[in-house]
Short mmCIF file of C-alpha atoms and ligand atoms in Angstrom, two decimals:
data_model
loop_
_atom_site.label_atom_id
_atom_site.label_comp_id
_atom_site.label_asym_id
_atom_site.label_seq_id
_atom_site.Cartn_x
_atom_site.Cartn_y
_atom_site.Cartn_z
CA UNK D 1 1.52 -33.84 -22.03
CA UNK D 2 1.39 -33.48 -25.73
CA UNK D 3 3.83 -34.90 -28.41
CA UNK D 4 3.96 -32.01 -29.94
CA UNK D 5 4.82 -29.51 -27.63
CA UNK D 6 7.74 -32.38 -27.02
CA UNK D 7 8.60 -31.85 -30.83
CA UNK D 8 8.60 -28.13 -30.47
CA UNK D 9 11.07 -27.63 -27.51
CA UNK D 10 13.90 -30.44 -28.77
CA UNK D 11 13.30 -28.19 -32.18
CA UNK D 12 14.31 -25.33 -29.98
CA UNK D 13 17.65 -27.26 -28.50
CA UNK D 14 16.12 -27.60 -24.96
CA UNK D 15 16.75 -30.14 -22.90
CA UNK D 16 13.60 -32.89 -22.61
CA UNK D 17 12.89 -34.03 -19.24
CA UNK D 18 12.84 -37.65 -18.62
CA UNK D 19 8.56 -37.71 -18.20
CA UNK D 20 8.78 -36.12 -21.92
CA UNK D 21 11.11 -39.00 -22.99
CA UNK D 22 9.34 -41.72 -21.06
CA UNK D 23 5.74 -40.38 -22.71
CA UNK D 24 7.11 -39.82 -26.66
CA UNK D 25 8.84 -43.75 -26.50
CA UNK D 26 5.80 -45.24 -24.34
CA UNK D 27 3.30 -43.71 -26.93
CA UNK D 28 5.51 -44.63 -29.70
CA UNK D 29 5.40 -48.42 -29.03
CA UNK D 30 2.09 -48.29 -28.08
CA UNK D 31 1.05 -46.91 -30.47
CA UNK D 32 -0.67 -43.83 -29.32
CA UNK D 33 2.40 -41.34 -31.69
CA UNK D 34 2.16 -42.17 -34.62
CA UNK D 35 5.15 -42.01 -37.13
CA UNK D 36 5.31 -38.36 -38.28
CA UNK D 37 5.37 -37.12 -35.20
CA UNK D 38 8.16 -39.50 -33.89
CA UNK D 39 10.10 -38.38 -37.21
CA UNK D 40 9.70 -35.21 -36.36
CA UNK D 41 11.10 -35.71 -32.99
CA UNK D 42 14.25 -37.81 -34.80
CA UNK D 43 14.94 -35.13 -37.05
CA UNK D 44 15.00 -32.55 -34.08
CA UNK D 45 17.27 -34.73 -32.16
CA UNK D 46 19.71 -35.19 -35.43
CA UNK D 47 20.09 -31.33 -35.44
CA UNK D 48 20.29 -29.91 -31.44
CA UNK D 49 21.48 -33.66 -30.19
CA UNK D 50 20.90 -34.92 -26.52
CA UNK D 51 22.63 -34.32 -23.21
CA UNK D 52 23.75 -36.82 -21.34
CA UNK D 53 21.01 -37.31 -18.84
CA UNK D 54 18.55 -37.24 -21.61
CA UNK D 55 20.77 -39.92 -23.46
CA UNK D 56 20.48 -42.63 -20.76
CA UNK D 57 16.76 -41.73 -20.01
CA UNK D 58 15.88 -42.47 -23.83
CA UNK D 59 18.59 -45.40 -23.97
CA UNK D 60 16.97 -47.09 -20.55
CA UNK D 61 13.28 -46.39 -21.72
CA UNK D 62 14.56 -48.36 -25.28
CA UNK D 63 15.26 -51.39 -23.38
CA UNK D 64 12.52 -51.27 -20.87
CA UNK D 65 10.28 -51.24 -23.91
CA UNK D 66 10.60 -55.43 -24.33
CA UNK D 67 12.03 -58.10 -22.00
CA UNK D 68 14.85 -57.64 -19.72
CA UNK D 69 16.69 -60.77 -20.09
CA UNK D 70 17.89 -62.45 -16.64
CA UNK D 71 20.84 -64.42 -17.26
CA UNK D 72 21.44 -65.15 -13.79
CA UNK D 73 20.68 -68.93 -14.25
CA UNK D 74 23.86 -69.17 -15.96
CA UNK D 75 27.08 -69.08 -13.79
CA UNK D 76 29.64 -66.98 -13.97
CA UNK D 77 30.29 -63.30 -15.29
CA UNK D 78 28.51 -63.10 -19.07
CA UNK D 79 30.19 -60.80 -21.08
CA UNK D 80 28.77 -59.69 -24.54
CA UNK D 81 30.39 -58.24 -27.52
CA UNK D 82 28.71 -55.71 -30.19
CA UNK D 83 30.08 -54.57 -33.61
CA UNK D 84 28.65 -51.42 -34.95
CA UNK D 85 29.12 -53.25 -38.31
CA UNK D 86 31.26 -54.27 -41.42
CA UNK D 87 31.70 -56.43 -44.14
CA UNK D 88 33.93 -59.78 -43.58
CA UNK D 89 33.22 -59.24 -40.27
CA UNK D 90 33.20 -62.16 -38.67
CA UNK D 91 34.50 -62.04 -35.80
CA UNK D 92 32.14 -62.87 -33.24
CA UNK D 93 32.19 -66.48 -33.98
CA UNK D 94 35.95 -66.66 -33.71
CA UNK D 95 36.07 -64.36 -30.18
CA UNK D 96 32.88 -66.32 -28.72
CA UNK D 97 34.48 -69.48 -28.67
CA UNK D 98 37.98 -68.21 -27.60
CA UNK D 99 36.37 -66.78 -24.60
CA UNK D 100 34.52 -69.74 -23.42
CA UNK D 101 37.36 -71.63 -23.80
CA UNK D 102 39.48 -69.60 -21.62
CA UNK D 103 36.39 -69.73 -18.78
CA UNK D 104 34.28 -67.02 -19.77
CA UNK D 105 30.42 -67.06 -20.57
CA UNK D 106 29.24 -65.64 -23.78
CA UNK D 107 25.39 -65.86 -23.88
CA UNK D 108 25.08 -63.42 -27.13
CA UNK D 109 22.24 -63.02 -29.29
CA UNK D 110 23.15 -61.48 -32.62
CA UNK D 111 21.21 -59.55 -35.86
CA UNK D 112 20.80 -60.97 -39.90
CA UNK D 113 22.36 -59.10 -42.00
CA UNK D 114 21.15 -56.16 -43.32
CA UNK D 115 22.43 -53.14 -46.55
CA UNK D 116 25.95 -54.29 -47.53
CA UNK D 117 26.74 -55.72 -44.05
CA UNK D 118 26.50 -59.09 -42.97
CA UNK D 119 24.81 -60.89 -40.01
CA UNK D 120 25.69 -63.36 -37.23
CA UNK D 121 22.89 -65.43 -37.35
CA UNK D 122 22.94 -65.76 -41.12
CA UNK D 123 26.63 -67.10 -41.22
CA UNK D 124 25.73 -69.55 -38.42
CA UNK D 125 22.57 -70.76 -40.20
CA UNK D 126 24.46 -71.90 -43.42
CA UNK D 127 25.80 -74.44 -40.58
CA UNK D 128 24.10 -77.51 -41.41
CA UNK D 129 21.18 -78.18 -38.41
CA UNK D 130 22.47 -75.03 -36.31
CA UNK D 131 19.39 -73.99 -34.97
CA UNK D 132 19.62 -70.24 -34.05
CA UNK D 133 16.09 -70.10 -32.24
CA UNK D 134 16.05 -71.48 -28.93
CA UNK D 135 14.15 -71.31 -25.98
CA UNK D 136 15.25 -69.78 -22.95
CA UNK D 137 15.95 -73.16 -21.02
CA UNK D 138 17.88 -74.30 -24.00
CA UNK D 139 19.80 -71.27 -24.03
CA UNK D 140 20.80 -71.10 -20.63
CA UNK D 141 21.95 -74.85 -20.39
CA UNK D 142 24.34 -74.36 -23.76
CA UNK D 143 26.05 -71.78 -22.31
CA UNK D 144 26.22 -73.27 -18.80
CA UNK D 145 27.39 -76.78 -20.93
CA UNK D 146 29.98 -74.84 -23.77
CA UNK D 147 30.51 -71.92 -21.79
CA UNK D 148 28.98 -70.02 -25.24
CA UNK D 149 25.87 -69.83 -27.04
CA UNK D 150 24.90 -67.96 -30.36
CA UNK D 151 21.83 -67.41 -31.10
CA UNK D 152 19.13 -64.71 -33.00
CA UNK D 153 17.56 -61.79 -30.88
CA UNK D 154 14.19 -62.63 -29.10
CA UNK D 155 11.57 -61.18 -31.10
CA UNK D 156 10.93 -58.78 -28.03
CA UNK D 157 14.01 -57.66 -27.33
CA UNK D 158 14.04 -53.61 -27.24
CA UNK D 159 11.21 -53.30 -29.34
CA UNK D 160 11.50 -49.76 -29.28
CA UNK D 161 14.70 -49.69 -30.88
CA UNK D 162 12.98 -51.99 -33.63
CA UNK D 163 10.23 -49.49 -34.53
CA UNK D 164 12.90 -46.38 -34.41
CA UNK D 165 15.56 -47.83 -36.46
CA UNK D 166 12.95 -48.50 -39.40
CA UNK D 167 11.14 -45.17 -38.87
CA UNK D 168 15.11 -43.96 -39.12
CA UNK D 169 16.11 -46.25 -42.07
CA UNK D 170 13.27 -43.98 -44.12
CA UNK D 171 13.28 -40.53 -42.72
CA UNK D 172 17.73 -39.89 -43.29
CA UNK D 173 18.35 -39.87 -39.47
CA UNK D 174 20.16 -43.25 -39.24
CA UNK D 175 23.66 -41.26 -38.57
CA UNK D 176 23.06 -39.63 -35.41
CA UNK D 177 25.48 -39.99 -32.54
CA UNK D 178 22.66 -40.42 -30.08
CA UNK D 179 20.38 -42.01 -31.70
CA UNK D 180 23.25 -44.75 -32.72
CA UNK D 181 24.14 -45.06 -29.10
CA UNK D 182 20.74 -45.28 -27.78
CA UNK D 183 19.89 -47.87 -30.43
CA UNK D 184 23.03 -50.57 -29.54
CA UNK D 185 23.27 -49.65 -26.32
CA UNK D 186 19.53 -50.93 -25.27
CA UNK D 187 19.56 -54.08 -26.82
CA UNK D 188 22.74 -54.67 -24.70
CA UNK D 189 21.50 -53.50 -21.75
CA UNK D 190 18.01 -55.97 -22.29
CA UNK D 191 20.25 -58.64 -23.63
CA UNK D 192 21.60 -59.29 -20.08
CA UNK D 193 25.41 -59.43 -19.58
CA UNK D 194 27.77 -58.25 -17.05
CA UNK D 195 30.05 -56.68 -19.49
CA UNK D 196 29.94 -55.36 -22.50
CA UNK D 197 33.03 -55.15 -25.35
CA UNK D 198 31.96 -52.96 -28.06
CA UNK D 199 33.64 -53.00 -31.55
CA UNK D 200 33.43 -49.83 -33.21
CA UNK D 201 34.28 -49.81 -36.29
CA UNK D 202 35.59 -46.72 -38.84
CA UNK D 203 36.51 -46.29 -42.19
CA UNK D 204 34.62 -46.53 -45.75
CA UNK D 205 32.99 -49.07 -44.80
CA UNK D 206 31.52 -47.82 -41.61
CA UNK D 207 29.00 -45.92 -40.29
CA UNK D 208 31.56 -43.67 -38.69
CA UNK D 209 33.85 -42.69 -41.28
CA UNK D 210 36.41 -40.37 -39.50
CA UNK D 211 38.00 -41.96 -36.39
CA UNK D 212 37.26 -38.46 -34.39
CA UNK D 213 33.31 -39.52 -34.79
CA UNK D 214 33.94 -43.18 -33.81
CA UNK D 215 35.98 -41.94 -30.66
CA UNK D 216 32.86 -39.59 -29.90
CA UNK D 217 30.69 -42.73 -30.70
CA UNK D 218 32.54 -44.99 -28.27
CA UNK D 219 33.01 -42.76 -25.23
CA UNK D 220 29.38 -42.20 -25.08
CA UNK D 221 28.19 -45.59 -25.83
CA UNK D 222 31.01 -46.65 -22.70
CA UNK D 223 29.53 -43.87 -20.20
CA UNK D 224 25.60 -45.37 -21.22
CA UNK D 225 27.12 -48.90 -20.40
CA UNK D 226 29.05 -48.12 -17.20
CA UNK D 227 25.83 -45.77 -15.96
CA UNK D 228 23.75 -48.48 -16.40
CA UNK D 229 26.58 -50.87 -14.04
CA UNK D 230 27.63 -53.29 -16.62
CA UNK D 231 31.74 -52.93 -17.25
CA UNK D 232 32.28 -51.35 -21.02
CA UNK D 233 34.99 -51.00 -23.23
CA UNK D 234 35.49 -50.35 -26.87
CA UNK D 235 38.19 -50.47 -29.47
CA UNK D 236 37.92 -48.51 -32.60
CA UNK D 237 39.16 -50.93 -35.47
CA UNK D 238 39.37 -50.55 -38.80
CA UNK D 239 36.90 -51.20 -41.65
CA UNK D 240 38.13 -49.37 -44.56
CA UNK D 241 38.72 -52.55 -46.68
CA UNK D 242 37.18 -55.85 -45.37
CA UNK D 243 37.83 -57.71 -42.27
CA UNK D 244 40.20 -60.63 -43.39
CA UNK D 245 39.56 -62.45 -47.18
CA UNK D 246 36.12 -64.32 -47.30
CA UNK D 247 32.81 -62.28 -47.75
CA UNK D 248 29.82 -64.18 -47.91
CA UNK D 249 27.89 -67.31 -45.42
CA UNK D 250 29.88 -70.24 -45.41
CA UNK D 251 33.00 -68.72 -47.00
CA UNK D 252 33.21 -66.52 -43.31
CA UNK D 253 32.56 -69.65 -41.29
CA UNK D 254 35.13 -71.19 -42.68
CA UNK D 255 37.64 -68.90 -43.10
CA UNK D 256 36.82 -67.82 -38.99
CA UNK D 257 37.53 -71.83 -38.07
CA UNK D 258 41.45 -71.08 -39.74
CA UNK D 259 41.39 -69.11 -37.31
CA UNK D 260 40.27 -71.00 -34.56
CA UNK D 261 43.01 -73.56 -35.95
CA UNK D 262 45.72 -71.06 -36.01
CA UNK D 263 45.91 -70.81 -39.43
CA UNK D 264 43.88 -67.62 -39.94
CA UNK D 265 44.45 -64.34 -42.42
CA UNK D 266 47.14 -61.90 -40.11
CA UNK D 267 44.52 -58.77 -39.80
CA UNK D 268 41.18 -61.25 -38.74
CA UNK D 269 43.92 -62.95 -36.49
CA UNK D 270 44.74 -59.95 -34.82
CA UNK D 271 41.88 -57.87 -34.28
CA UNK D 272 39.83 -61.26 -32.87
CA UNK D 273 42.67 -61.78 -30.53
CA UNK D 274 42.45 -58.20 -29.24
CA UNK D 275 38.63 -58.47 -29.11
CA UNK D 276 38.86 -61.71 -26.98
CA UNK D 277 41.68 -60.48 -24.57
CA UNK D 278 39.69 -57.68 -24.10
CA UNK D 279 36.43 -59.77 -23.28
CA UNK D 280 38.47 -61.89 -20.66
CA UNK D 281 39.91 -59.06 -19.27
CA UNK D 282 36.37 -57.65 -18.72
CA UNK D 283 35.36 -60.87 -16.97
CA UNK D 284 38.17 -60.08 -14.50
CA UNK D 285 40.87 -63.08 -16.34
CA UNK D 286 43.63 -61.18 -15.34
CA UNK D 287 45.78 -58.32 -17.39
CA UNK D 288 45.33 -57.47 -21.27
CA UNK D 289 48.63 -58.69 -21.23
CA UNK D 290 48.03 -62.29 -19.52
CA UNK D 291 44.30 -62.23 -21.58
CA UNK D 292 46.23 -62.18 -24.91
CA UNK D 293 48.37 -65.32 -23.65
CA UNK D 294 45.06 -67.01 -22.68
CA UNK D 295 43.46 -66.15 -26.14
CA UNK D 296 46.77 -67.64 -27.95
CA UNK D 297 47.39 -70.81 -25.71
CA UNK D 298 43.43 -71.87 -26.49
CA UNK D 299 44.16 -71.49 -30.72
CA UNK D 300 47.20 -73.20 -30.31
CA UNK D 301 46.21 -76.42 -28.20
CA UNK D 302 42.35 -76.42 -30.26
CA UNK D 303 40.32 -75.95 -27.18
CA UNK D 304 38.37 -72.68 -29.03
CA UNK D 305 37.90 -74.39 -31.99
CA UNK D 306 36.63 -77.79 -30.28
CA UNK D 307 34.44 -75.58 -28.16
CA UNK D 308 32.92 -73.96 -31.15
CA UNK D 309 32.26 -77.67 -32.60
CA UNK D 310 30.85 -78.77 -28.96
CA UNK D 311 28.43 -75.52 -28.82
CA UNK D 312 27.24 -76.35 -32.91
CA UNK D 313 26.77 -80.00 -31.62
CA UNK D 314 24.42 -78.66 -29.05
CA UNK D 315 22.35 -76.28 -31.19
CA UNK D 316 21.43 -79.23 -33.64
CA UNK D 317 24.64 -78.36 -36.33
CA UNK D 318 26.85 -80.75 -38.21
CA UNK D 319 30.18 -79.87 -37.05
CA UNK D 320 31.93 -82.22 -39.80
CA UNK D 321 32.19 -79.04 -42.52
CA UNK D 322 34.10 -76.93 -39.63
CA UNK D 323 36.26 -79.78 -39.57
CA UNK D 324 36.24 -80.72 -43.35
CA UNK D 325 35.27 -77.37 -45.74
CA UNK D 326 34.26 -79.61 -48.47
CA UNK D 327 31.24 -80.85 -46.62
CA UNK D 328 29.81 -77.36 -46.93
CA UNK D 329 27.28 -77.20 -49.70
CA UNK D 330 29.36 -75.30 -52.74
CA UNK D 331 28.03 -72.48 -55.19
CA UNK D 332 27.58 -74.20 -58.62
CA UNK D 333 29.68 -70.87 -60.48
CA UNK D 334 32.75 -69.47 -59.71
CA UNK D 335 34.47 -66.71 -61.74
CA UNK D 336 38.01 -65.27 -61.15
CA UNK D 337 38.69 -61.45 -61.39
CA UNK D 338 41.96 -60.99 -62.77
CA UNK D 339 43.85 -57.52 -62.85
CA UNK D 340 44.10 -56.00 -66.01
CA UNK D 341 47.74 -53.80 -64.92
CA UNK D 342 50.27 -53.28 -62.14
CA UNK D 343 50.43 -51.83 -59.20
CA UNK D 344 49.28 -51.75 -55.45
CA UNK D 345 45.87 -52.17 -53.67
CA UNK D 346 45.59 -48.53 -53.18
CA UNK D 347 41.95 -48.67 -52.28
CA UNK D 348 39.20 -51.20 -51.55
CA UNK D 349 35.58 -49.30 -51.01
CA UNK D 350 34.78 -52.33 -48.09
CA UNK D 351 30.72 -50.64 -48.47
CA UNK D 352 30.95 -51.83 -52.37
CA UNK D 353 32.08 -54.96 -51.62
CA UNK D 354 29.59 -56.01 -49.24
CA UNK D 355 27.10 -54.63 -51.54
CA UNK D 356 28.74 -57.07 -54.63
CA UNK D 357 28.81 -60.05 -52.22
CA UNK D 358 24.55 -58.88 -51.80
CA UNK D 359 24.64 -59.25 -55.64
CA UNK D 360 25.96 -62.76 -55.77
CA UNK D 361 23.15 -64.50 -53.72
CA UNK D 362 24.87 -63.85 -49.87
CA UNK D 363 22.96 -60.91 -48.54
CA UNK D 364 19.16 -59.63 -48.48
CA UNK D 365 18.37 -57.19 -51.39
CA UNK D 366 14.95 -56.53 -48.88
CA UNK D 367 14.43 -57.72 -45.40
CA UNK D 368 12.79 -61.29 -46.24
CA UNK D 369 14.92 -62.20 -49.44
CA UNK D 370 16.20 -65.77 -49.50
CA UNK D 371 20.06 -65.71 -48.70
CA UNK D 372 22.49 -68.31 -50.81
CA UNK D 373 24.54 -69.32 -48.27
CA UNK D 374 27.50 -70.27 -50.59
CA UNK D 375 27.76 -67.42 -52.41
CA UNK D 376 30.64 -65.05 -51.53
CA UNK D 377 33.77 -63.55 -52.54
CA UNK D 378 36.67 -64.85 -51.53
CA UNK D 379 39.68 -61.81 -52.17
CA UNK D 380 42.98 -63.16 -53.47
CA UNK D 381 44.90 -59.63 -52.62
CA UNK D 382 44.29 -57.09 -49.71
CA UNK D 383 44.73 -53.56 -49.17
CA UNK D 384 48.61 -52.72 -49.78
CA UNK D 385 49.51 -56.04 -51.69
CA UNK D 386 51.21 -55.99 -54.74
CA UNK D 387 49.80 -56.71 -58.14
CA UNK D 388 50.87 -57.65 -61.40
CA UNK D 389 48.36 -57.76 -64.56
CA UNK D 390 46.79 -60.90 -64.92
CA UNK D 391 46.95 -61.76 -60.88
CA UNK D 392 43.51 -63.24 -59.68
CA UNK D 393 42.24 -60.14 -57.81
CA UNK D 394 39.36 -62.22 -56.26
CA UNK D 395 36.90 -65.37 -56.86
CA UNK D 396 33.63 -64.60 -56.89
CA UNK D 397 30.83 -67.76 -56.16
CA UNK D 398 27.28 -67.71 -56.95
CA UNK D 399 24.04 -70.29 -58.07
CA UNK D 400 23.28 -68.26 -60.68
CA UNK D 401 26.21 -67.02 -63.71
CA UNK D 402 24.47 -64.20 -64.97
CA UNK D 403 24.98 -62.60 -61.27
CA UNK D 404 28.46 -62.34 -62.32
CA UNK D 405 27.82 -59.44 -65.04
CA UNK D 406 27.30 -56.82 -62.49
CA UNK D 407 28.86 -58.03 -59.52
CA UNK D 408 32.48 -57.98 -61.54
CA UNK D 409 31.68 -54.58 -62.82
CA UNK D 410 31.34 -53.58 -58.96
CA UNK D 411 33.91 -55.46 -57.66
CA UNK D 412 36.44 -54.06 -60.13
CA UNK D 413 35.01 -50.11 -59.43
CA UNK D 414 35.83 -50.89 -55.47
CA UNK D 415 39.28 -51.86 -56.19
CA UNK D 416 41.80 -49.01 -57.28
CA UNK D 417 45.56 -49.99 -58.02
CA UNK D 418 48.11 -47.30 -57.57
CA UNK D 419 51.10 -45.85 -55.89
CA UNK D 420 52.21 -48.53 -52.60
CA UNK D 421 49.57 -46.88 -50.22
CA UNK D 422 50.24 -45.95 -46.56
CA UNK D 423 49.91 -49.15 -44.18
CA UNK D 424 46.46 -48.21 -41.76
CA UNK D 425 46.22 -49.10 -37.86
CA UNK D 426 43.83 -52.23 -37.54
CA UNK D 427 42.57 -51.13 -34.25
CA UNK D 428 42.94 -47.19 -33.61
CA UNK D 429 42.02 -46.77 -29.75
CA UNK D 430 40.83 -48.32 -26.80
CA UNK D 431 38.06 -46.47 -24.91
CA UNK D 432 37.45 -47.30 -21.11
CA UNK D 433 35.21 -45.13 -19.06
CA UNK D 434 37.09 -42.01 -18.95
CA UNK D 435 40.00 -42.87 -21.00
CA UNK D 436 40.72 -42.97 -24.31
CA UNK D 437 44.20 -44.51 -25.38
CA UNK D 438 45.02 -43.90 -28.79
CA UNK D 439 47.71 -46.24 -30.91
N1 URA U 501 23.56 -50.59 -35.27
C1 URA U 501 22.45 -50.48 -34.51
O1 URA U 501 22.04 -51.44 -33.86
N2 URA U 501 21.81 -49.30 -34.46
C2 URA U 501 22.23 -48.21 -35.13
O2 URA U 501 21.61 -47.17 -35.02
C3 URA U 501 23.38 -48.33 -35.93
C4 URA U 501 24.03 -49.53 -35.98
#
């Protein structure tokens, strides 16, 4: 079998058999293909696509590439959750908790941040302590002790996926359908749960930008997850303007425990307790309906948010700034962004945002920059809200004040004020294997 002949008939829109998938991904991470040719493969792919059965043969040969994880030392269904990506999205640590409160088991091992969105394992890590590398043991017995456990991805986890997406990053074949699906939906499938709820976002600051691709996205990602025998269900949710008010380490790890306290920003609120009645209703906790009363009974009597503290406890963490914000270490500079007329929050470009809180300190300009964990932007007004010249618009926080010069210059181009705007869905559809239910 040669590579290139491989090359040559996906170039022609045929169908690849699953020994000519098998043999290009093998040789890939073994090093036998080298990178043109797998580009050259990608590129055919982003034109003529893949069929179905040649999705899940390239999907299950992604995951087989690294370790399989067995998470059948921990009891109970595991149920994972995956974001496609956003900025102020932060809701894994507020839907993690909720679920193991309410007798679920999240074992979930989540990504840094990387371009203009933000990572899991970057907020946790501005937690005092919180160690985010454990070993499997220690894994295992946190969530079989908190019911949870949130930690970074095992450096051999899908490793295929690893070499693809940076060959992909470089070679303008990032946005491909298939080679989007393939890429999330093998480092579920090696990451171990029962169940997967999938988050797909849409909007500006999205990969998907029309909700018609993020549909398309989530149906196939659902069929790869259900073929495979783990339960899978998406929601399509908005990320056209950030994900609640806080951008930025520390600033979204507080701003998730309001949440967990009940005192949380109305669109994070919502869309976490959708996520999390979705999770428990994957892990068989009865209907959406009776989920969502689970999900609100554990933020009103504290058991999510003391079961976040228990799991940060038992990863090393102080859990005194969850409980007191001022304990957090604070950015030295602050500057307020006040609007210069009147009007409404017509627009907020959520990409340029993230990419102004990567200014300020919170995000890596390349993969192994330093992160400032208190840096951020903290909005004052949201998409729709009325504004009135001189109204702070936002605060902005950095370690450094000359960071400010371009970051306000950004900030202000992402924010249009206009005409009272037209209020947008938070969460679009639900997706369940053969079903899609739009709101
Ligand atoms: N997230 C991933 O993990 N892979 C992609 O291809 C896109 C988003």
């Amino acid at each position: 079998m040669r590579m290139y002949d491989i090359i040559d008939k996906k170039k022609r829109a045929a169908s690849l058999t699953d020994d000519e998938i098998n043999f290009a991904v093998d040789g890939f991470v073994g090093g036998k293909i080298p990178d043109y040719q797998m580009s050259a493969l990608l590129m055919a792919i982003w034109f003529n696509g893949l069929d179905k059965r040649e999705l899940t043969t390239l999907t299950t040969a992604m995951a087989h590439s690294g370790d399989m994880i067995d998470l059948s030392a921990i009891d109970g269904l595991k149920v994972d959750k995956h974001s496609t990506g956003g900025v102020g999205d932060k809701t894994t640590l507020i839907v993690a908790p909720i679920v193991a409160a309410c007798g679920g088991k999240v074992a979930k091992m989540s990504g840094r941040g990387l371009g203009h969105t933000g990572g899991t394992v970057d907020k946790l890590e501005s937690i005092p302590g919180y160690r985010t590398e454990l070993t499997r043991q220690e894994f295992f017995d946190t969530v079989n002790n908190c019911g949870l456990s949130l930690i970074g991805q095992s450096g051999n986890l899908a490793p295929a996926d690893k070499k693809l997406y940076a060959l992909r990053d470089v070679t303008a074949t990032v946005d491909s359908l298939p080679l989007i699906a393939s890429s999330i939906m093998s480092k579920k499938l090696a990451a171990g749960s029962d169940c997967i709820l999938l988050d797909v976002k849409t909007g500006s600051g999205a990969f998907m930008k029309t909700l018609d691709d993020a549909i398309a996205l989530a149906e196939t990602m659902v069929a790869i997850g259900e073929g495979a025998g783990r339960r899978t269900v998406a929601l399509i949710t908005d990320m056209d303007t950030p994900l609640g008010y806080g951008i930025g380490n520390s600033i979204e790890v507080a701003e998730s425990m309001d949440v967990l306290k009940g005192r949380g920003a109305h669109d994070l609120t919502a869309v976490s307790i959708e996520l999390a009645a979705n999770m428990l209703y994957l892990v068989g906790k009865g209907t959406l309906d009776d989920c969502r009363k689970l999900v609100e009974k554990s933020i009103a009597d504290g058991s999510a948010f003391e079961t976040f503290c228990k799991m940060v406890k038992a990863q090393g963490g102080d859990d005194s700034v969850l409980r007191d914000y001022d304990n957090f270490d604070k950015a030295p500079f602050s500057r307020e962004i006040f609007a210069d007329g009147d009007g409404f929050v017509a627009k907020m470009n959520a990409e340029l945002l993230g990419k102004v809180s990567v200014m300020l300190g919170a995000g890596r300009e390349t993969k192994d920059s330093p992160i400032d964990f208190s840096a951020g932007i903290v909005l004052r007004k949201k998409f729709g809200d009325e504004v009135h010249a001189g109204d702070s618009l936002a605060t902005l926080y950095a370690s450094n004040e000359k960071l400010f010069v371009a970051a306000e210059e950004n900030f202000r181009a992402a924010i249009e004020l206009g005409d009272k705007p037209e209020t947008r869905p938070l969460i679009f559809a639900r997706v369940e294997a053969g079903h899609v239910e739009r709101f």
